[in-house]
Amino acid sequence: CRLYRRVSVFRGSDCVKAADSVVRLASVTETLQHCSSDHGLSLAKLVHKHRLDDYGYIKLINFIRSTKCDASLLAGLPDAPAPWDSEEFLRPVLQDDPLLQTDPEELSALDPSAQSGQAAGNSHDALLQRALAAEERAARAEEALSRAMDDLHKLKVLAQGLVLSDPGRGGGARALGAVSELREEEDQAYFSSYSHFSIHEEMLKDRVRTESYRDFMYKNPALFKDKVVLDVGCGTGILSMFAAKAGAKRVIAVDQSDIILHAMDIVRLNGLEDRVTLVKGRIEDITLPVDKVDIIVSEWMGYFLLFESMLDSVLYARDMYLADGGSVFPDLCTMSLAAVADPLKHGEHVAFWESVYGFDMSVMKAVVIPEAAVEVVSAETLISEPAVIKSFDCNDVSLSDLEFESDFCLKISKTTHCTALLGFFDVWFERGCAEKVTFSTGPHVDKTHWKQTVFLLEKPLPVQTGEELKGRISVHKNRKDPRSLLIRLELRDRRLHYSLQ
């Protein structure tokens, strides 16, 4: 059937006499030819010039139909801003408009004037034009999708914050995702995980971790002599016993998990029950047998430093119980990122899904990649110097500082493809110490039970020696589960979202 449409979209002496005139046309191609031959304007070239996506194309057509503007006006427009950018031009001027039903990327093939002097019948060139246009369109669509995912993530976080900051559930610290505002039943799973001996065995066998705490206390006896010490999250009581041996006159050890029942036996077995007092419960829920303490020690660090949010409890104890002039240890902490090139690991975890026993399971990448991995990374796979993204002092850091955004710059040391970024942390025992102690969880030193946190890229990123790979990272607590983390990375034109839970 033939289409009857108004095509007098441009004013001009050689145009159809009035907007209400009707010209009988057989196809969209004839309409495009009419625009070209009668008005000297190529719609396809106009779309390409302004890099219009589907919405921009719709606005353009409706703008032309509603304003009946001169072809010369359209041809002479600068790249931006476009007069059809208003949302009002999303409303069709003509019902069932065939031009609106045409894919804007197909215009080059349908419009002979868009062939740039080449024969319209040259099918090879036409296919090439369409392929290039499709590639450009795909890139724009990917960018739009990335923006949409970013906006969705922000909206999700905002919604979670609104729900969890409801006055009926507690506001203030809860709005920041503080674990102090969790009800006991909400936090039970976390403490239950620390009731089993295996996790404590792993931590005690981590010599980097345990010996650093021991050396800090044993090498600084003057710091502990006759002091009252609070151990937040004491576990088996190892730090409390170190403190007592270092000269503390009294140590209060607090833990909510059932492991503290075994810690009581351990303390008695080692004859330290006269100096070490163990209290079962969350530091936020109990009352200590002293008003103030001189020192707070805690092994609160989680994966990527802030996972588990145990630092929240240490800060609560600091603000509630630490005497003027007192100290929290470890005191200084930094978080760092580095670039990694490990195609084998990338193939095992990402490319693997492209062919699983002959089946394409690549859709699984969308759920696999956002889960940050915790594993030991070989130092040989590093292709950049580490960059510090956050540093703070536990003696004055605030709860709000534990959620942050930071720019970073990684200086690339090898021309290759970056397959992931990794995160690690370093801690220091320095404040008032005669013998300072520090340790790192990076891949360049002895491994720890914290390992490293790996953020895999879906598509490896080409990099060159000497290049400065710049990006931005955002770290926030999950409002539904304040002990887990939501991480967003911006790397070149990519926006990537990860969770650590």
Coordinates of C-alpha atoms in Angstrom, one line a residue:
C1 CA 0.0 0.0 0.0
R2 CA 1.1 3.6 -0.6
L3 CA 1.9 6.0 2.1
Y4 CA 0.3 9.5 2.2
R5 CA 2.3 11.8 4.4
R6 CA 3.0 15.5 4.7
V7 CA 6.6 16.0 3.5
S8 CA 6.6 19.8 3.2
V9 CA 8.9 19.9 6.2
F10 CA 10.9 22.9 4.9
R11 CA 9.8 26.4 3.9
G12 CA 11.0 27.6 0.5
S13 CA 9.7 28.9 -2.8
D14 CA 10.3 25.5 -4.4
C15 CA 8.7 23.6 -1.5
V16 CA 5.2 22.3 -1.5
K17 CA 2.9 25.3 -1.2
A18 CA 1.4 24.8 2.2
A19 CA 1.9 22.6 5.2
D20 CA -1.5 21.0 4.6
S21 CA -0.6 20.0 1.1
V22 CA -0.3 16.3 0.6
V23 CA 2.2 14.6 -1.6
R24 CA 1.8 11.0 -2.5
L25 CA 5.1 9.1 -1.8
A26 CA 5.8 5.4 -2.0
S27 CA 8.4 5.0 0.7
V28 CA 10.7 6.6 3.2
T29 CA 13.4 6.5 0.5
E30 CA 11.4 8.8 -1.7
T31 CA 10.9 11.1 1.2
L32 CA 14.6 11.3 1.8
Q33 CA 15.2 11.8 -2.0
H34 CA 12.6 14.6 -1.9
C35 CA 14.4 16.3 1.0
S36 CA 17.7 16.0 -0.9
S37 CA 16.6 17.0 -4.4
D38 CA 14.1 19.7 -3.6
H39 CA 15.7 21.2 -0.5
G40 CA 19.4 20.2 -0.7
L41 CA 19.4 18.6 2.7
S42 CA 20.4 15.0 3.7
L43 CA 18.8 13.8 6.8
A44 CA 21.4 11.0 7.1
K45 CA 24.2 13.5 7.1
L46 CA 22.3 15.7 9.6
V47 CA 22.0 12.7 12.0
H48 CA 25.6 11.9 11.6
K49 CA 26.8 15.5 12.1
H50 CA 25.0 15.8 15.4
R51 CA 25.7 12.2 16.5
L52 CA 22.1 11.6 17.2
D53 CA 20.9 8.5 19.0
D54 CA 17.4 7.2 18.6
Y55 CA 15.9 9.8 20.9
G56 CA 17.8 12.6 19.2
Y57 CA 16.6 11.4 15.8
I58 CA 13.0 11.4 17.0
K59 CA 13.3 14.9 18.3
L60 CA 14.8 16.1 15.0
I61 CA 12.0 14.7 12.9
N62 CA 9.3 16.1 15.2
F63 CA 11.1 19.5 15.3
I64 CA 11.2 19.7 11.5
R65 CA 7.5 18.8 11.2
S66 CA 6.3 21.1 14.0
T67 CA 8.4 24.2 13.1
K68 CA 8.6 23.7 9.3
C69 CA 12.0 25.4 9.4
D70 CA 14.2 26.3 6.4
A71 CA 16.6 23.7 5.1
S72 CA 19.3 26.4 5.2
L73 CA 18.7 26.8 9.0
L74 CA 19.3 23.1 9.6
A75 CA 22.3 22.9 7.3
G76 CA 24.0 25.8 9.0
L77 CA 23.5 24.7 12.6
P78 CA 26.6 24.2 14.7
D79 CA 27.3 20.9 16.4
A80 CA 25.7 22.0 19.6
P81 CA 23.4 22.9 21.1
A82 CA 20.6 21.6 18.9
P83 CA 17.3 23.5 18.8
W84 CA 15.4 20.1 19.1
D85 CA 16.9 19.1 22.4
S86 CA 13.7 19.9 24.3
E87 CA 11.7 16.9 25.6
E88 CA 8.6 18.4 23.9
F89 CA 9.9 17.1 20.6
L90 CA 9.6 13.5 21.8
R91 CA 5.8 13.8 21.1
P92 CA 5.0 12.7 17.5
V93 CA 3.6 15.4 15.3
L94 CA 2.1 12.7 12.9
Q95 CA 0.6 9.6 14.1
D96 CA 2.4 6.4 12.8
D97 CA 5.0 8.5 11.2
P98 CA 7.1 6.2 8.9
L99 CA 10.2 8.3 9.5
L100 CA 9.9 7.7 13.2
Q101 CA 9.7 4.0 12.5
T102 CA 12.9 4.0 10.6
D103 CA 16.2 3.2 12.3
P104 CA 18.4 6.3 12.1
E105 CA 21.4 4.1 11.3
E106 CA 19.6 2.9 8.1
L107 CA 19.2 6.4 6.7
S108 CA 22.7 6.3 5.0
A109 CA 21.6 3.2 3.0
L110 CA 18.2 4.7 2.2
D111 CA 19.4 8.2 1.3
P112 CA 21.4 8.4 -2.0
S113 CA 22.7 11.8 -1.1
A114 CA 24.5 10.4 2.0
Q115 CA 26.9 8.4 -0.1
S116 CA 29.3 11.3 -0.4
G117 CA 29.6 11.2 -4.2
Q118 CA 29.8 7.4 -4.5
A119 CA 27.3 5.4 -6.5
A120 CA 24.2 4.6 -4.6
G121 CA 24.2 1.1 -6.0
N122 CA 27.7 0.3 -4.6
S123 CA 26.5 -2.3 -2.1
H124 CA 30.0 -2.9 -0.6
D125 CA 30.4 0.7 0.3
A126 CA 26.8 0.9 1.6
L127 CA 27.4 -2.1 3.8
L128 CA 30.6 -0.6 5.1
Q129 CA 28.8 2.7 5.9
R130 CA 26.2 0.7 7.8
A131 CA 28.8 -1.3 9.7
L132 CA 30.6 1.9 10.7
A133 CA 27.4 3.5 11.7
A134 CA 26.3 0.4 13.7
E135 CA 29.7 0.4 15.5
E136 CA 29.3 4.0 16.4
R137 CA 25.8 3.5 17.6
A138 CA 26.9 0.5 19.7
A139 CA 29.5 2.7 21.4
R140 CA 26.9 5.4 22.1
A141 CA 24.5 2.7 23.4
E142 CA 27.2 1.3 25.7
E143 CA 28.0 4.7 27.1
A144 CA 24.3 5.4 27.7
L145 CA 23.9 2.0 29.4
S146 CA 26.9 2.7 31.6
R147 CA 25.4 6.1 32.6
A148 CA 22.1 4.4 33.3
M149 CA 23.7 1.7 35.4
D150 CA 25.6 4.4 37.4
D151 CA 22.4 6.4 37.9
L152 CA 20.6 3.2 39.0
H153 CA 23.3 2.4 41.5
K154 CA 23.0 5.9 43.0
L155 CA 19.3 5.6 43.1
K156 CA 19.5 2.2 44.8
V157 CA 21.9 3.5 47.4
L158 CA 19.7 6.6 48.0
A159 CA 16.6 4.4 48.4
Q160 CA 18.5 2.1 50.9
G161 CA 19.6 5.2 52.8
L162 CA 16.0 6.5 53.0
V163 CA 14.6 3.2 54.2
L164 CA 17.3 2.6 56.8
S165 CA 17.3 6.2 58.1
D166 CA 13.6 6.0 58.8
P167 CA 13.0 7.4 62.4
G168 CA 11.2 4.2 63.3
R169 CA 14.4 2.3 62.7
G170 CA 16.8 4.9 64.1
G171 CA 18.5 7.7 62.3
G172 CA 21.8 9.5 62.7
A173 CA 24.5 6.9 62.7
R174 CA 22.2 4.5 61.0
A175 CA 21.9 6.8 58.1
L176 CA 25.7 6.4 57.7
G177 CA 25.4 2.6 57.8
A178 CA 26.9 2.4 61.3
V179 CA 26.9 -1.2 62.8
S180 CA 26.2 0.4 66.2
E181 CA 22.6 0.9 65.0
L182 CA 22.1 -2.8 64.0
R183 CA 19.8 -4.7 66.2
E184 CA 21.4 -7.8 67.9
E185 CA 19.4 -10.2 65.7
E186 CA 20.5 -8.4 62.6
D187 CA 24.1 -8.8 63.5
Q188 CA 24.0 -12.3 64.8
A189 CA 25.3 -14.0 61.7
Y190 CA 28.4 -11.8 61.8
F191 CA 29.3 -12.8 65.3
S192 CA 28.3 -16.4 64.8
S193 CA 31.0 -16.7 62.1
Y194 CA 33.6 -15.8 64.7
S195 CA 32.4 -18.5 67.1
H196 CA 34.2 -21.2 65.2
F197 CA 37.8 -21.9 66.0
S198 CA 39.0 -22.2 62.4
I199 CA 38.8 -18.5 61.7
H200 CA 40.9 -17.8 64.8
E201 CA 43.4 -20.4 63.9
E202 CA 43.8 -18.8 60.5
M203 CA 44.4 -15.4 62.1
L204 CA 46.8 -16.6 64.8
K205 CA 48.8 -18.5 62.1
D206 CA 49.1 -15.2 60.2
R207 CA 52.5 -14.3 61.4
V208 CA 52.6 -10.9 59.7
R209 CA 49.5 -9.9 61.5
T210 CA 50.1 -11.5 65.0
E211 CA 53.8 -10.8 65.3
S212 CA 53.2 -7.1 64.3
Y213 CA 50.8 -6.7 67.2
R214 CA 53.2 -8.6 69.5
D215 CA 56.2 -6.6 68.5
F216 CA 54.4 -3.3 68.8
M217 CA 53.5 -4.1 72.5
Y218 CA 56.6 -5.9 73.6
K219 CA 58.9 -3.3 72.1
N220 CA 57.1 -0.4 73.7
P221 CA 56.6 -1.4 77.3
A222 CA 56.8 2.2 78.5
L223 CA 53.6 2.9 76.5
F224 CA 51.7 0.1 78.4
K225 CA 53.2 0.4 81.9
D226 CA 50.4 0.7 84.5
K227 CA 47.9 1.6 81.8
V228 CA 44.3 0.4 81.4
V229 CA 43.8 -1.2 78.0
L230 CA 40.6 -2.0 76.1
D231 CA 40.7 -4.8 73.5
V232 CA 37.7 -4.5 71.1
G233 CA 36.8 -7.8 69.5
C234 CA 39.3 -9.9 71.5
G235 CA 38.6 -13.3 70.0
T236 CA 40.9 -15.8 71.7
G237 CA 42.4 -13.0 73.8
I238 CA 45.8 -13.0 72.2
L239 CA 46.1 -9.2 72.1
S240 CA 44.9 -8.8 75.6
M241 CA 47.5 -11.2 76.9
F242 CA 50.2 -9.4 74.8
A243 CA 49.1 -6.1 76.5
A244 CA 49.2 -7.7 80.0
K245 CA 52.7 -9.1 79.4
A246 CA 53.8 -5.6 78.1
G247 CA 53.0 -4.1 81.5
A248 CA 49.3 -3.0 81.4
K249 CA 47.8 -3.0 84.9
R250 CA 44.4 -3.9 83.6
V251 CA 43.0 -5.2 80.3
I252 CA 39.3 -5.3 79.5
A253 CA 38.6 -7.7 76.6
V254 CA 35.2 -7.5 74.8
D255 CA 33.7 -9.9 72.3
Q256 CA 30.1 -10.8 71.4
S257 CA 30.9 -14.2 69.8
D258 CA 31.0 -17.4 71.8
I259 CA 34.8 -17.6 71.3
I260 CA 35.1 -15.4 74.4
L261 CA 34.1 -18.4 76.5
H262 CA 37.2 -20.2 75.3
A263 CA 39.2 -17.0 75.8
M264 CA 38.3 -17.1 79.5
D265 CA 39.8 -20.5 79.8
I266 CA 42.9 -19.5 77.9
V267 CA 43.4 -16.4 80.2
R268 CA 43.0 -18.6 83.3
L269 CA 45.3 -21.2 81.9
N270 CA 48.0 -18.6 81.4
G271 CA 47.6 -17.1 84.9
L272 CA 46.4 -13.7 83.7
E273 CA 42.9 -13.6 85.1
D274 CA 44.0 -11.1 87.8
R275 CA 44.8 -8.5 85.0
V276 CA 42.5 -9.5 82.1
T277 CA 38.8 -9.1 82.5
L278 CA 36.6 -10.6 79.7
V279 CA 33.2 -9.2 78.9
K280 CA 30.8 -10.9 76.5
G281 CA 28.6 -8.6 74.4
R282 CA 28.8 -5.9 71.7
I283 CA 30.8 -2.9 72.8
E284 CA 27.8 -0.7 71.8
D285 CA 25.5 -2.6 74.2
I286 CA 27.5 -3.2 77.3
T287 CA 28.9 -1.0 80.1
L288 CA 32.6 -1.4 80.9
P289 CA 33.7 -1.9 84.5
V290 CA 35.8 1.3 84.1
D291 CA 34.9 4.8 83.1
K292 CA 37.9 5.5 80.9
V293 CA 40.8 3.6 79.3
D294 CA 44.3 4.8 78.3
I295 CA 44.8 2.6 75.2
I296 CA 42.5 0.8 72.8
V297 CA 43.9 -2.1 70.7
S298 CA 41.9 -4.0 68.2
E299 CA 42.5 -6.1 65.1
W300 CA 39.5 -4.7 63.3
M301 CA 40.8 -4.8 59.7
G302 CA 38.8 -6.6 57.0
Y303 CA 39.3 -7.3 53.4
F304 CA 40.2 -4.1 51.5
L305 CA 40.6 -2.7 55.1
L306 CA 37.0 -1.6 55.7
F307 CA 35.0 -4.8 55.0
E308 CA 33.1 -6.0 58.1
S309 CA 33.0 -2.3 59.4
M310 CA 34.5 -3.4 62.7
L311 CA 36.2 0.0 62.8
D312 CA 32.8 1.5 63.5
S313 CA 32.9 -0.3 66.9
V314 CA 36.4 0.8 67.6
L315 CA 35.4 4.4 67.0
Y316 CA 32.4 4.0 69.2
A317 CA 34.7 2.7 72.0
R318 CA 37.1 5.6 71.3
D319 CA 34.4 8.2 71.7
M320 CA 32.8 6.6 74.7
Y321 CA 35.7 5.3 76.8
L322 CA 39.1 6.7 75.6
A323 CA 40.6 9.1 78.2
D324 CA 42.1 12.5 77.1
G325 CA 45.5 11.9 75.7
G326 CA 44.8 8.2 75.1
S327 CA 45.6 6.3 71.9
V328 CA 44.0 3.9 69.5
F329 CA 46.3 1.2 67.9
P330 CA 47.0 0.6 65.1
D331 CA 46.8 4.4 64.5
L332 CA 47.6 5.0 60.9
C333 CA 46.1 3.2 57.9
T334 CA 46.3 3.6 54.1
M335 CA 44.3 1.9 51.3
S336 CA 46.0 1.5 47.9
L337 CA 45.3 0.3 44.3
A338 CA 47.5 -1.1 41.6
A339 CA 47.1 -2.4 38.1
V340 CA 47.4 -6.0 37.2
A341 CA 48.0 -7.9 33.9
D342 CA 47.1 -11.6 34.4
P343 CA 45.4 -13.0 31.2
L344 CA 45.4 -16.5 32.6
K345 CA 43.4 -15.5 35.7
H346 CA 41.1 -13.3 33.5
G347 CA 40.5 -16.3 31.2
E348 CA 39.7 -18.6 34.2
H349 CA 37.2 -16.2 35.7
V350 CA 35.8 -14.1 32.8
A351 CA 36.4 -15.6 29.4
F352 CA 35.5 -19.0 30.8
W353 CA 31.8 -18.1 30.6
E354 CA 31.9 -17.6 26.9
S355 CA 32.1 -21.4 26.2
V356 CA 31.1 -23.8 29.0
Y357 CA 30.9 -27.3 27.6
G358 CA 30.0 -25.9 24.3
F359 CA 27.3 -23.5 25.6
D360 CA 27.5 -19.7 25.7
M361 CA 27.0 -18.6 29.3
S362 CA 28.5 -15.1 28.8
V363 CA 25.4 -13.6 30.5
M364 CA 26.9 -14.8 33.7
K365 CA 29.7 -12.2 33.5
A366 CA 27.2 -9.6 34.6
V367 CA 26.9 -11.3 38.0
V368 CA 30.4 -12.7 38.3
I369 CA 32.5 -9.7 37.6
P370 CA 30.8 -7.4 40.2
E371 CA 31.8 -9.8 43.0
A372 CA 35.2 -8.6 44.0
A373 CA 37.5 -11.5 44.6
V374 CA 39.8 -12.0 47.6
E375 CA 42.9 -13.9 46.6
V376 CA 46.7 -13.9 46.7
V377 CA 48.0 -12.0 43.6
S378 CA 51.5 -12.6 42.3
A379 CA 53.7 -9.6 42.4
E380 CA 54.9 -10.5 39.0
T381 CA 51.5 -9.6 37.5
L382 CA 51.7 -6.0 38.8
I383 CA 52.1 -3.5 36.0
S384 CA 52.0 -0.2 38.0
E385 CA 53.3 1.3 41.1
P386 CA 50.6 1.4 43.9
A387 CA 48.6 4.6 44.4
V388 CA 47.2 5.5 47.9
I389 CA 43.5 6.3 47.6
K390 CA 42.7 6.8 51.3
S391 CA 44.6 7.4 54.5
F392 CA 43.5 8.2 58.0
D393 CA 44.4 8.2 61.7
C394 CA 42.2 6.1 63.9
N395 CA 42.6 8.6 66.7
D396 CA 40.6 11.3 64.9
V397 CA 38.9 9.8 61.9
S398 CA 35.1 10.1 61.9
L399 CA 32.5 7.6 60.8
S400 CA 31.6 9.6 57.8
D401 CA 35.2 9.5 56.6
L402 CA 34.9 5.7 56.1
E403 CA 32.8 6.3 53.0
F404 CA 34.7 8.3 50.3
E405 CA 35.5 9.0 46.7
S406 CA 39.0 9.5 45.5
D407 CA 40.9 10.1 42.3
F408 CA 43.9 8.0 41.5
C409 CA 46.7 7.7 39.0
L410 CA 48.6 4.5 38.2
K411 CA 51.9 4.9 36.4
I412 CA 52.1 1.9 34.0
S413 CA 55.4 0.0 33.9
K414 CA 54.7 -2.4 31.0
T415 CA 53.0 -2.2 27.6
T416 CA 50.3 -4.9 27.9
H417 CA 46.6 -5.3 28.7
C418 CA 45.3 -4.4 32.2
T419 CA 43.0 -7.2 33.3
A420 CA 42.2 -6.0 36.9
L421 CA 42.9 -3.6 39.6
L422 CA 43.8 -4.9 43.1
G423 CA 43.3 -3.3 46.5
F424 CA 45.3 -3.7 49.7
F425 CA 46.1 -1.8 52.8
D426 CA 49.0 -0.9 55.2
V427 CA 48.9 -0.1 58.9
W428 CA 51.3 1.6 61.3
F429 CA 51.8 1.5 65.1
E430 CA 53.5 4.9 65.6
R431 CA 51.8 7.2 68.1
G432 CA 54.1 7.7 71.0
C433 CA 56.0 4.6 70.1
A434 CA 59.8 4.3 70.7
E435 CA 59.8 1.4 68.3
K436 CA 57.5 1.9 65.4
V437 CA 55.9 -1.2 63.7
T438 CA 54.2 -1.4 60.4
F439 CA 53.0 -4.2 58.0
S440 CA 51.4 -4.4 54.6
T441 CA 48.9 -6.7 52.9
G442 CA 50.2 -5.9 49.4
P443 CA 51.4 -8.6 46.9
H444 CA 55.0 -7.5 47.2
V445 CA 55.5 -8.8 50.8
D446 CA 54.7 -11.9 52.8
K447 CA 51.1 -12.9 52.3
T448 CA 48.5 -12.4 55.1
H449 CA 45.1 -13.9 55.6
W450 CA 43.7 -10.6 54.2
K451 CA 45.3 -11.5 50.8
Q452 CA 44.4 -8.8 48.2
T453 CA 41.0 -7.6 46.8
V454 CA 40.8 -8.1 43.0
F455 CA 38.5 -6.0 40.8
L456 CA 38.3 -7.8 37.5
L457 CA 37.7 -5.9 34.3
E458 CA 35.2 -7.4 31.8
K459 CA 37.4 -6.3 28.9
P460 CA 41.1 -6.0 29.3
L461 CA 42.4 -2.4 28.9
P462 CA 45.4 -1.7 26.6
V463 CA 48.1 0.3 28.4
Q464 CA 51.6 1.4 27.6
T465 CA 54.8 1.9 29.5
G466 CA 55.0 5.3 31.1
E467 CA 51.3 5.9 30.7
E468 CA 49.4 7.4 33.6
L469 CA 46.2 5.4 34.0
K470 CA 43.8 7.8 35.8
G471 CA 40.6 6.9 37.5
R472 CA 38.2 7.4 40.4
I473 CA 37.0 5.1 43.1
S474 CA 34.0 5.3 45.3
V475 CA 33.7 3.2 48.5
H476 CA 30.4 3.0 50.4
K477 CA 28.7 0.7 52.9
N478 CA 25.8 -1.3 51.7
R479 CA 22.8 0.3 53.5
K480 CA 21.1 -3.1 53.7
D481 CA 24.2 -4.7 55.2
P482 CA 26.6 -2.1 56.7
R483 CA 29.3 -4.7 57.1
S484 CA 29.6 -5.1 53.3
L485 CA 31.0 -2.6 50.8
L486 CA 29.8 -1.2 47.5
I487 CA 32.7 0.0 45.3
R488 CA 32.5 1.9 42.0
L489 CA 35.4 2.4 39.7
E490 CA 35.7 4.9 36.8
L491 CA 38.5 4.0 34.5
R492 CA 38.9 5.9 31.2
D493 CA 35.3 5.8 29.8
R494 CA 34.2 2.8 31.9
R495 CA 32.1 2.8 35.0
L496 CA 32.3 -0.5 37.0
H497 CA 30.4 -1.6 40.1
Y498 CA 31.6 -4.2 42.6
S499 CA 30.5 -5.5 45.9
L500 CA 32.4 -7.1 48.8
Q501 CA 30.2 -9.2 51.0

